[in-house]
PDB file of C-alpha atoms in Angstrom:
ATOM      1  CA  GLU W   1      -0.210  12.276 -16.768  1.00 58.00           C
ATOM      2  CA  ALA W   2       1.332   8.832 -17.126  1.00 78.00           C
ATOM      3  CA  GLY W   3       1.198   6.701 -14.029  1.00 94.00           C
ATOM      4  CA  VAL W   4       3.833   4.622 -12.330  1.00 97.00           C
ATOM      5  CA  ALA W   5       5.115   1.944 -14.679  1.00 97.00           C
ATOM      6  CA  GLN W   6       6.430  -1.453 -13.617  1.00 98.00           C
ATOM      7  CA  SER W   7       7.849  -4.392 -15.499  1.00 97.00           C
ATOM      8  CA  PRO W   8       7.590  -7.244 -15.863  1.00 97.00           C
ATOM      9  CA  ARG W   9       3.982  -7.766 -14.840  1.00 97.00           C
ATOM     10  CA  TYR W  10       4.511 -11.442 -14.093  1.00 97.00           C
ATOM     11  CA  LYS W  11       7.559 -13.555 -13.374  1.00 97.00           C
ATOM     12  CA  ILE W  12       7.966 -17.215 -12.567  1.00 98.00           C
ATOM     13  CA  ILE W  13      11.345 -18.473 -11.371  1.00 97.00           C
ATOM     14  CA  GLU W  14      12.763 -21.389  -9.455  1.00 97.00           C
ATOM     15  CA  LYS W  15      14.116 -21.003  -5.962  1.00 96.00           C
ATOM     16  CA  ARG W  16      17.740 -19.883  -5.762  1.00 97.00           C
ATOM     17  CA  GLN W  17      17.432 -18.024  -9.052  1.00 97.00           C
ATOM     18  CA  SER W  18      17.764 -14.259  -9.314  1.00 97.00           C
ATOM     19  CA  VAL W  19      15.124 -11.800 -10.423  1.00 98.00           C
ATOM     20  CA  ALA W  20      14.912  -8.053 -10.969  1.00 98.00           C
ATOM     21  CA  PHE W  21      11.971  -5.699 -11.122  1.00 98.00           C
ATOM     22  CA  TRP W  22      11.914  -2.279 -12.695  1.00 97.00           C
ATOM     23  CA  CYS W  23       9.925   0.812 -11.780  1.00 97.00           C
ATOM     24  CA  ASN W  24       9.524   4.141 -13.539  1.00 96.00           C
ATOM     25  CA  PRO W  25       7.831   6.697 -11.268  1.00 96.00           C
ATOM     26  CA  ILE W  26       5.649   9.594 -12.273  1.00 94.00           C
ATOM     27  CA  SER W  27       7.743  12.326 -13.826  1.00 92.00           C
ATOM     28  CA  GLY W  28       8.927  14.813 -11.257  1.00 89.00           C
ATOM     29  CA  HIS W  29       8.231  12.618  -8.247  1.00 92.00           C
ATOM     30  CA  ALA W  30      11.147  12.718  -5.891  1.00 90.00           C
ATOM     31  CA  THR W  31      10.120   9.851  -3.656  1.00 90.00           C
ATOM     32  CA  LEU W  32       9.893   6.203  -4.640  1.00 94.00           C
ATOM     33  CA  TYR W  33       8.709   3.262  -2.556  1.00 94.00           C
ATOM     34  CA  TRP W  34       8.918  -0.508  -2.982  1.00 97.00           C
ATOM     35  CA  TYR W  35       6.361  -2.697  -1.235  1.00 97.00           C
ATOM     36  CA  GLN W  36       5.968  -6.447  -0.945  1.00 98.00           C
ATOM     37  CA  GLN W  37       2.426  -7.775  -0.785  1.00 96.00           C
ATOM     38  CA  ILE W  38       2.069 -11.450   0.102  1.00 96.00           C
ATOM     39  CA  LEU W  39      -1.268 -13.059  -0.706  1.00 94.00           C
ATOM     40  CA  GLY W  40      -3.844 -12.241   1.951  1.00 91.00           C
ATOM     41  CA  GLN W  41      -1.767  -9.500   3.523  1.00 93.00           C
ATOM     42  CA  GLY W  42      -1.450  -5.765   3.146  1.00 95.00           C
ATOM     43  CA  PRO W  43       1.509  -4.131   1.416  1.00 96.00           C
ATOM     44  CA  LYS W  44       4.710  -4.118   3.439  1.00 96.00           C
ATOM     45  CA  LEU W  45       7.107  -1.256   2.851  1.00 95.00           C
ATOM     46  CA  LEU W  46      10.573  -2.510   1.927  1.00 96.00           C
ATOM     47  CA  ILE W  47      12.480   0.623   1.017  1.00 95.00           C
ATOM     48  CA  GLN W  48      11.994   4.337   0.371  1.00 93.00           C
ATOM     49  CA  PHE W  49      14.128   6.579  -1.802  1.00 92.00           C
ATOM     50  CA  GLN W  50      14.241  10.349  -1.811  1.00 89.00           C
ATOM     51  CA  ASN W  51      15.771  11.181  -5.181  1.00 87.00           C
ATOM     52  CA  ASN W  52      18.652   8.685  -5.347  1.00 85.00           C
ATOM     53  CA  GLY W  53      19.202   8.387  -1.599  1.00 90.00           C
ATOM     54  CA  VAL W  54      17.754   5.745   0.700  1.00 92.00           C
ATOM     55  CA  VAL W  55      15.490   7.200   3.382  1.00 89.00           C
ATOM     56  CA  ASP W  56      14.505   3.941   5.053  1.00 89.00           C
ATOM     57  CA  ASP W  57      15.335   0.340   4.284  1.00 93.00           C
ATOM     58  CA  SER W  58      14.761  -1.134   7.706  1.00 91.00           C
ATOM     59  CA  GLN W  59      12.390  -3.834   6.411  1.00 92.00           C
ATOM     60  CA  LEU W  60      14.450  -4.859   3.418  1.00 95.00           C
ATOM     61  CA  PRO W  61      15.998  -8.351   3.841  1.00 94.00           C
ATOM     62  CA  LYS W  62      19.423  -7.178   2.855  1.00 95.00           C
ATOM     63  CA  ASP W  63      20.949 -10.639   2.686  1.00 96.00           C
ATOM     64  CA  ARG W  64      19.023 -11.292  -0.511  1.00 97.00           C
ATOM     65  CA  PHE W  65      17.226  -8.096  -1.542  1.00 98.00           C
ATOM     66  CA  SER W  66      18.817  -5.001  -3.005  1.00 97.00           C
ATOM     67  CA  ALA W  67      17.455  -1.870  -4.599  1.00 97.00           C
ATOM     68  CA  GLU W  68      18.884   1.105  -6.331  1.00 95.00           C
ATOM     69  CA  ARG W  69      17.657   4.302  -7.848  1.00 95.00           C
ATOM     70  CA  LEU W  70      20.409   5.643 -10.014  1.00 82.00           C
ATOM     71  CA  LYS W  71      19.992   9.210 -11.226  1.00 85.00           C
ATOM     72  CA  GLY W  72      16.991   9.601  -8.969  1.00 84.00           C
ATOM     73  CA  VAL W  73      14.438   8.408 -11.491  1.00 92.00           C
ATOM     74  CA  ASP W  74      13.996   4.714 -12.353  1.00 95.00           C
ATOM     75  CA  SER W  75      14.546   2.063  -9.757  1.00 97.00           C
ATOM     76  CA  THR W  76      15.294  -1.651  -9.735  1.00 97.00           C
ATOM     77  CA  LEU W  77      14.613  -4.158  -6.989  1.00 98.00           C
ATOM     78  CA  LYS W  78      16.594  -7.385  -7.072  1.00 98.00           C
ATOM     79  CA  ILE W  79      16.254 -10.671  -5.246  1.00 98.00           C
ATOM     80  CA  GLN W  80      19.256 -12.974  -5.213  1.00 97.00           C
ATOM     81  CA  PRO W  81      18.772 -15.829  -4.496  1.00 96.00           C
ATOM     82  CA  ALA W  82      14.990 -16.146  -4.372  1.00 97.00           C
ATOM     83  CA  LYS W  83      13.180 -18.268  -1.812  1.00 97.00           C
ATOM     84  CA  LEU W  84       9.707 -19.760  -1.935  1.00 97.00           C
ATOM     85  CA  GLU W  85       8.480 -17.205   0.607  1.00 96.00           C
ATOM     86  CA  ASP W  86       9.378 -14.366  -1.753  1.00 97.00           C
ATOM     87  CA  SER W  87       6.323 -15.206  -3.854  1.00 98.00           C
ATOM     88  CA  ALA W  88       4.300 -12.004  -3.732  1.00 98.00           C
ATOM     89  CA  VAL W  89       3.249  -8.927  -5.642  1.00 97.00           C
ATOM     90  CA  TYR W  90       5.913  -6.242  -5.646  1.00 98.00           C
ATOM     91  CA  LEU W  91       4.447  -2.775  -5.779  1.00 98.00           C
ATOM     92  CA  CYS W  92       6.219   0.413  -6.651  1.00 97.00           C
ATOM     93  CA  ALA W  93       4.812   3.797  -5.671  1.00 95.00           C
ATOM     94  CA  SER W  94       5.932   7.367  -6.024  1.00 93.00           C
ATOM     95  CA  SER W  95       5.062  10.691  -4.470  1.00 89.00           C
ATOM     96  CA  LEU W  96       5.927  14.249  -5.251  1.00 86.00           C
ATOM     97  CA  ARG W  97       8.171  14.676  -2.247  1.00 74.00           C
ATOM     98  CA  LEU W  98       8.784  13.113   1.095  1.00 62.00           C
ATOM     99  CA  LEU W  99       7.364  14.705   4.182  1.00 61.00           C
ATOM    100  CA  ALA W 100       7.828  13.271   7.622  1.00 58.00           C
ATOM    101  CA  GLY W 101       4.559  11.545   8.368  1.00 53.00           C
ATOM    102  CA  ASN W 102       4.214  10.679   4.694  1.00 53.00           C
ATOM    103  CA  GLU W 103       1.342  13.045   4.078  1.00 62.00           C
ATOM    104  CA  GLU W 104       2.099  13.118   0.383  1.00 75.00           C
ATOM    105  CA  THR W 105      -0.205  10.995  -1.760  1.00 84.00           C
ATOM    106  CA  GLN W 106       1.445   7.842  -2.998  1.00 89.00           C
ATOM    107  CA  TYR W 107       0.629   6.719  -6.538  1.00 93.00           C
ATOM    108  CA  PHE W 108       0.965   3.005  -7.092  1.00 96.00           C
ATOM    109  CA  GLY W 109       2.025   1.021 -10.090  1.00 97.00           C
ATOM    110  CA  PRO W 110       0.265  -2.138 -11.276  1.00 97.00           C
ATOM    111  CA  GLY W 111       2.717  -4.403  -9.501  1.00 97.00           C
ATOM    112  CA  THR W 112       4.843  -7.345 -10.513  1.00 98.00           C
ATOM    113  CA  ARG W 113       3.509 -10.747  -9.515  1.00 97.00           C
ATOM    114  CA  LEU W 114       6.363 -13.093  -8.624  1.00 98.00           C
ATOM    115  CA  LEU W 115       5.979 -16.838  -8.221  1.00 98.00           C
ATOM    116  CA  VAL W 116       8.936 -18.784  -6.889  1.00 97.00           C
ATOM    117  CA  LEU W 117       8.747 -22.546  -7.493  1.00 97.00           C
TER     118      LEU W 117
ATOM    119  CA  ALA R   1       4.282  -2.541  18.614  1.00 77.00           C
ATOM    120  CA  GLN R   2       3.063  -0.633  15.588  1.00 86.00           C
ATOM    121  CA  ARG R   3       0.121  -2.376  14.050  1.00 92.00           C
ATOM    122  CA  VAL R   4      -2.980  -1.816  11.949  1.00 96.00           C
ATOM    123  CA  THR R   5      -5.809  -4.286  12.424  1.00 97.00           C
ATOM    124  CA  GLN R   6      -8.717  -4.821  10.100  1.00 97.00           C
ATOM    125  CA  PRO R   7     -10.773  -7.531  11.778  1.00 96.00           C
ATOM    126  CA  GLU R   8     -13.005  -8.399   8.836  1.00 96.00           C
ATOM    127  CA  LYS R   9     -11.586 -10.098   5.763  1.00 96.00           C
ATOM    128  CA  LEU R  10     -14.921  -9.896   3.987  1.00 97.00           C
ATOM    129  CA  LEU R  11     -17.922  -7.669   4.464  1.00 98.00           C
ATOM    130  CA  SER R  12     -21.072  -8.155   2.448  1.00 97.00           C
ATOM    131  CA  VAL R  13     -23.879  -5.622   2.466  1.00 97.00           C
ATOM    132  CA  PHE R  14     -26.882  -4.935   0.303  1.00 97.00           C
ATOM    133  CA  LYS R  15     -27.065  -1.925  -1.964  1.00 97.00           C
ATOM    134  CA  GLY R  16     -28.421   1.052  -0.065  1.00 97.00           C
ATOM    135  CA  ALA R  17     -27.404  -0.318   3.321  1.00 97.00           C
ATOM    136  CA  PRO R  18     -24.893   1.473   5.555  1.00 97.00           C
ATOM    137  CA  VAL R  19     -21.295   0.345   5.496  1.00 97.00           C
ATOM    138  CA  GLU R  20     -18.676   0.421   8.212  1.00 97.00           C
ATOM    139  CA  LEU R  21     -15.209  -0.985   7.613  1.00 98.00           C
ATOM    140  CA  LYS R  22     -13.314  -1.301  10.855  1.00 97.00           C
ATOM    141  CA  CYS R  23      -9.729  -0.260  11.454  1.00 97.00           C
ATOM    142  CA  ASN R  24      -7.907  -0.261  14.760  1.00 97.00           C
ATOM    143  CA  TYR R  25      -4.339   0.739  15.248  1.00 95.00           C
ATOM    144  CA  SER R  26      -1.545   0.520  17.757  1.00 94.00           C
ATOM    145  CA  TYR R  27       1.054   3.258  17.683  1.00 89.00           C
ATOM    146  CA  SER R  28       2.971   5.000  20.416  1.00 85.00           C
ATOM    147  CA  GLY R  29       3.450   8.353  18.700  1.00 81.00           C
ATOM    148  CA  SER R  30       1.227  10.635  16.634  1.00 81.00           C
ATOM    149  CA  PRO R  31      -0.238   8.683  13.736  1.00 86.00           C
ATOM    150  CA  GLU R  32      -1.506   9.768  10.397  1.00 87.00           C
ATOM    151  CA  LEU R  33      -4.264   7.450   9.172  1.00 91.00           C
ATOM    152  CA  PHE R  34      -5.301   6.675   5.619  1.00 92.00           C
ATOM    153  CA  TRP R  35      -7.741   4.522   3.711  1.00 95.00           C
ATOM    154  CA  TYR R  36      -6.677   3.007   0.398  1.00 96.00           C
ATOM    155  CA  VAL R  37      -8.930   1.226  -2.088  1.00 96.00           C
ATOM    156  CA  GLN R  38      -8.252  -1.249  -4.856  1.00 96.00           C
ATOM    157  CA  TYR R  39     -11.040  -1.860  -7.352  1.00 96.00           C
ATOM    158  CA  SER R  40     -10.988  -4.991  -9.471  1.00 94.00           C
ATOM    159  CA  ARG R  41      -8.127  -4.935 -11.959  1.00 91.00           C
ATOM    160  CA  GLN R  42      -7.097  -1.453 -10.890  1.00 94.00           C
ATOM    161  CA  ARG R  43      -4.211  -0.040  -8.927  1.00 95.00           C
ATOM    162  CA  LEU R  44      -4.136   0.655  -5.264  1.00 96.00           C
ATOM    163  CA  GLN R  45      -5.152   4.266  -4.696  1.00 95.00           C
ATOM    164  CA  LEU R  46      -5.639   6.647  -1.833  1.00 93.00           C
ATOM    165  CA  LEU R  47      -9.270   7.076  -0.819  1.00 94.00           C
ATOM    166  CA  LEU R  48      -8.953   9.510   2.050  1.00 91.00           C
ATOM    167  CA  ARG R  49      -6.747  10.625   4.913  1.00 88.00           C
ATOM    168  CA  HIS R  50      -7.790  11.768   8.341  1.00 85.00           C
ATOM    169  CA  ILE R  51      -5.961  15.102   8.272  1.00 78.00           C
ATOM    170  CA  SER R  52      -8.043  16.236   5.314  1.00 78.00           C
ATOM    171  CA  ARG R  53     -11.350  15.534   7.028  1.00 75.00           C
ATOM    172  CA  GLU R  54     -12.866  15.062   3.605  1.00 79.00           C
ATOM    173  CA  SER R  55     -15.617  12.910   2.182  1.00 82.00           C
ATOM    174  CA  ILE R  56     -14.674  10.973  -0.918  1.00 87.00           C
ATOM    175  CA  LYS R  57     -17.301   9.066  -2.899  1.00 91.00           C
ATOM    176  CA  GLY R  58     -19.572   9.406   0.106  1.00 92.00           C
ATOM    177  CA  PHE R  59     -17.078   7.775   2.462  1.00 94.00           C
ATOM    178  CA  THR R  60     -15.927   9.385   5.688  1.00 94.00           C
ATOM    179  CA  ALA R  61     -13.594   8.289   8.444  1.00 94.00           C
ATOM    180  CA  ASP R  62     -13.033   9.804  11.842  1.00 88.00           C
ATOM    181  CA  LEU R  63      -9.926   9.284  13.888  1.00 89.00           C
ATOM    182  CA  ASN R  64     -10.836   8.247  17.423  1.00 90.00           C
ATOM    183  CA  LYS R  65      -7.663   8.465  19.457  1.00 88.00           C
ATOM    184  CA  GLY R  66      -9.355   7.178  22.595  1.00 90.00           C
ATOM    185  CA  GLU R  67     -10.423   3.968  20.903  1.00 91.00           C
ATOM    186  CA  THR R  68      -7.444   4.009  18.510  1.00 94.00           C
ATOM    187  CA  SER R  69      -9.799   3.498  15.604  1.00 95.00           C
ATOM    188  CA  PHE R  70     -10.273   4.925  12.131  1.00 96.00           C
ATOM    189  CA  HIS R  71     -13.398   3.242  10.814  1.00 97.00           C
ATOM    190  CA  LEU R  72     -14.557   3.939   7.261  1.00 96.00           C
ATOM    191  CA  LYS R  73     -18.245   4.677   6.844  1.00 96.00           C
ATOM    192  CA  LYS R  74     -20.752   5.277   4.126  1.00 96.00           C
ATOM    193  CA  PRO R  75     -24.479   5.711   4.756  1.00 96.00           C
ATOM    194  CA  PHE R  76     -25.710   4.064   1.550  1.00 97.00           C
ATOM    195  CA  ALA R  77     -23.556   1.484  -0.205  1.00 97.00           C
ATOM    196  CA  GLN R  78     -23.423   1.344  -3.989  1.00 97.00           C
ATOM    197  CA  GLU R  79     -22.474  -1.646  -6.126  1.00 97.00           C
ATOM    198  CA  GLU R  80     -19.467   0.267  -7.453  1.00 96.00           C
ATOM    199  CA  ASP R  81     -18.093   0.428  -3.903  1.00 97.00           C
ATOM    200  CA  SER R  82     -17.228  -3.264  -4.134  1.00 97.00           C
ATOM    201  CA  ALA R  83     -13.465  -3.379  -3.746  1.00 97.00           C
ATOM    202  CA  MET R  84     -10.597  -4.187  -1.411  1.00 97.00           C
ATOM    203  CA  TYR R  85     -10.060  -1.571   1.288  1.00 98.00           C
ATOM    204  CA  TYR R  86      -6.840  -1.102   3.234  1.00 97.00           C
ATOM    205  CA  CYS R  87      -6.307   1.004   6.299  1.00 97.00           C
ATOM    206  CA  ALA R  88      -2.798   2.429   6.672  1.00 94.00           C
ATOM    207  CA  LEU R  89      -0.827   4.301   9.272  1.00 91.00           C
ATOM    208  CA  SER R  90       2.151   6.558   9.082  1.00 87.00           C
ATOM    209  CA  GLY R  91       3.992   7.894  12.065  1.00 79.00           C
ATOM    210  CA  ARG R  92       4.179  11.672  12.171  1.00 71.00           C
ATOM    211  CA  GLY R  93       7.843  12.635  12.130  1.00 67.00           C
ATOM    212  CA  THR R  94       8.858   9.215  10.819  1.00 70.00           C
ATOM    213  CA  TYR R  95       8.971   7.576   7.445  1.00 71.00           C
ATOM    214  CA  LYS R  96       7.202   4.394   8.492  1.00 78.00           C
ATOM    215  CA  TYR R  97       4.147   3.241   6.603  1.00 86.00           C
ATOM    216  CA  ILE R  98       2.068   0.289   7.821  1.00 92.00           C
ATOM    217  CA  PHE R  99      -0.886  -1.287   6.040  1.00 95.00           C
ATOM    218  CA  GLY R 100      -3.601  -3.473   7.474  1.00 96.00           C
ATOM    219  CA  THR R 101      -4.493  -6.806   5.914  1.00 96.00           C
ATOM    220  CA  GLY R 102      -7.478  -5.382   4.081  1.00 97.00           C
ATOM    221  CA  THR R 103     -11.237  -5.934   3.985  1.00 98.00           C
ATOM    222  CA  ARG R 104     -13.037  -7.013   0.865  1.00 97.00           C
ATOM    223  CA  LEU R 105     -16.337  -5.199   0.545  1.00 98.00           C
ATOM    224  CA  LYS R 106     -19.042  -6.783  -1.556  1.00 98.00           C
ATOM    225  CA  VAL R 107     -22.142  -4.768  -2.232  1.00 97.00           C
ATOM    226  CA  LEU R 108     -24.986  -7.002  -3.303  1.00 96.00           C
ATOM    227  CA  ALA R 109     -27.752  -5.892  -5.620  1.00 92.00           C
TER     228      ALA R 109
END
């Protein structure tokens, strides 16, 4: 079974530029998550999708971050414009389905490491 | 406030010694607790969850609601246990997911 795929693996941009990350979840997984992991910290959940609908985006900085999951499969996370503090690893995860309490196992991708100069 | 605290950034133990990675949480509702592990150059992966009451790779963790803790334990550490360990909490009936800051375990030969 192929795992969660993410691209690019690394990205370096200057502040105020835009950047987009792509995630392809495990086939058949209804739920997709985007996390931000700043160096020295644990992953922070930004947004959850159930199929192509947003379940929770309460921690997504909506003034500059956006995410979509068209057709309920692949997802993109965009930052526009980027700030220095956005430098982090962006992790995508998927699970078979969403249960309240998140008991479903999340499978993580390799992450995209973003450096904003 | 909802919070997961892992007080140790780094824990070094010798091979064969017991290991205890500490996790304390703050949550007003009914939490589900998890341990995740990230080995070098590998992806973050689920190690175990408290509702399963399972032992994975010799690790166990018991949820202590009185002390609001979910410490990860293993009686005899192996070198291959060296990794980054994250404690995580999810609120039952919610879709929140909170990770701790992680503890790096180094098992010395």
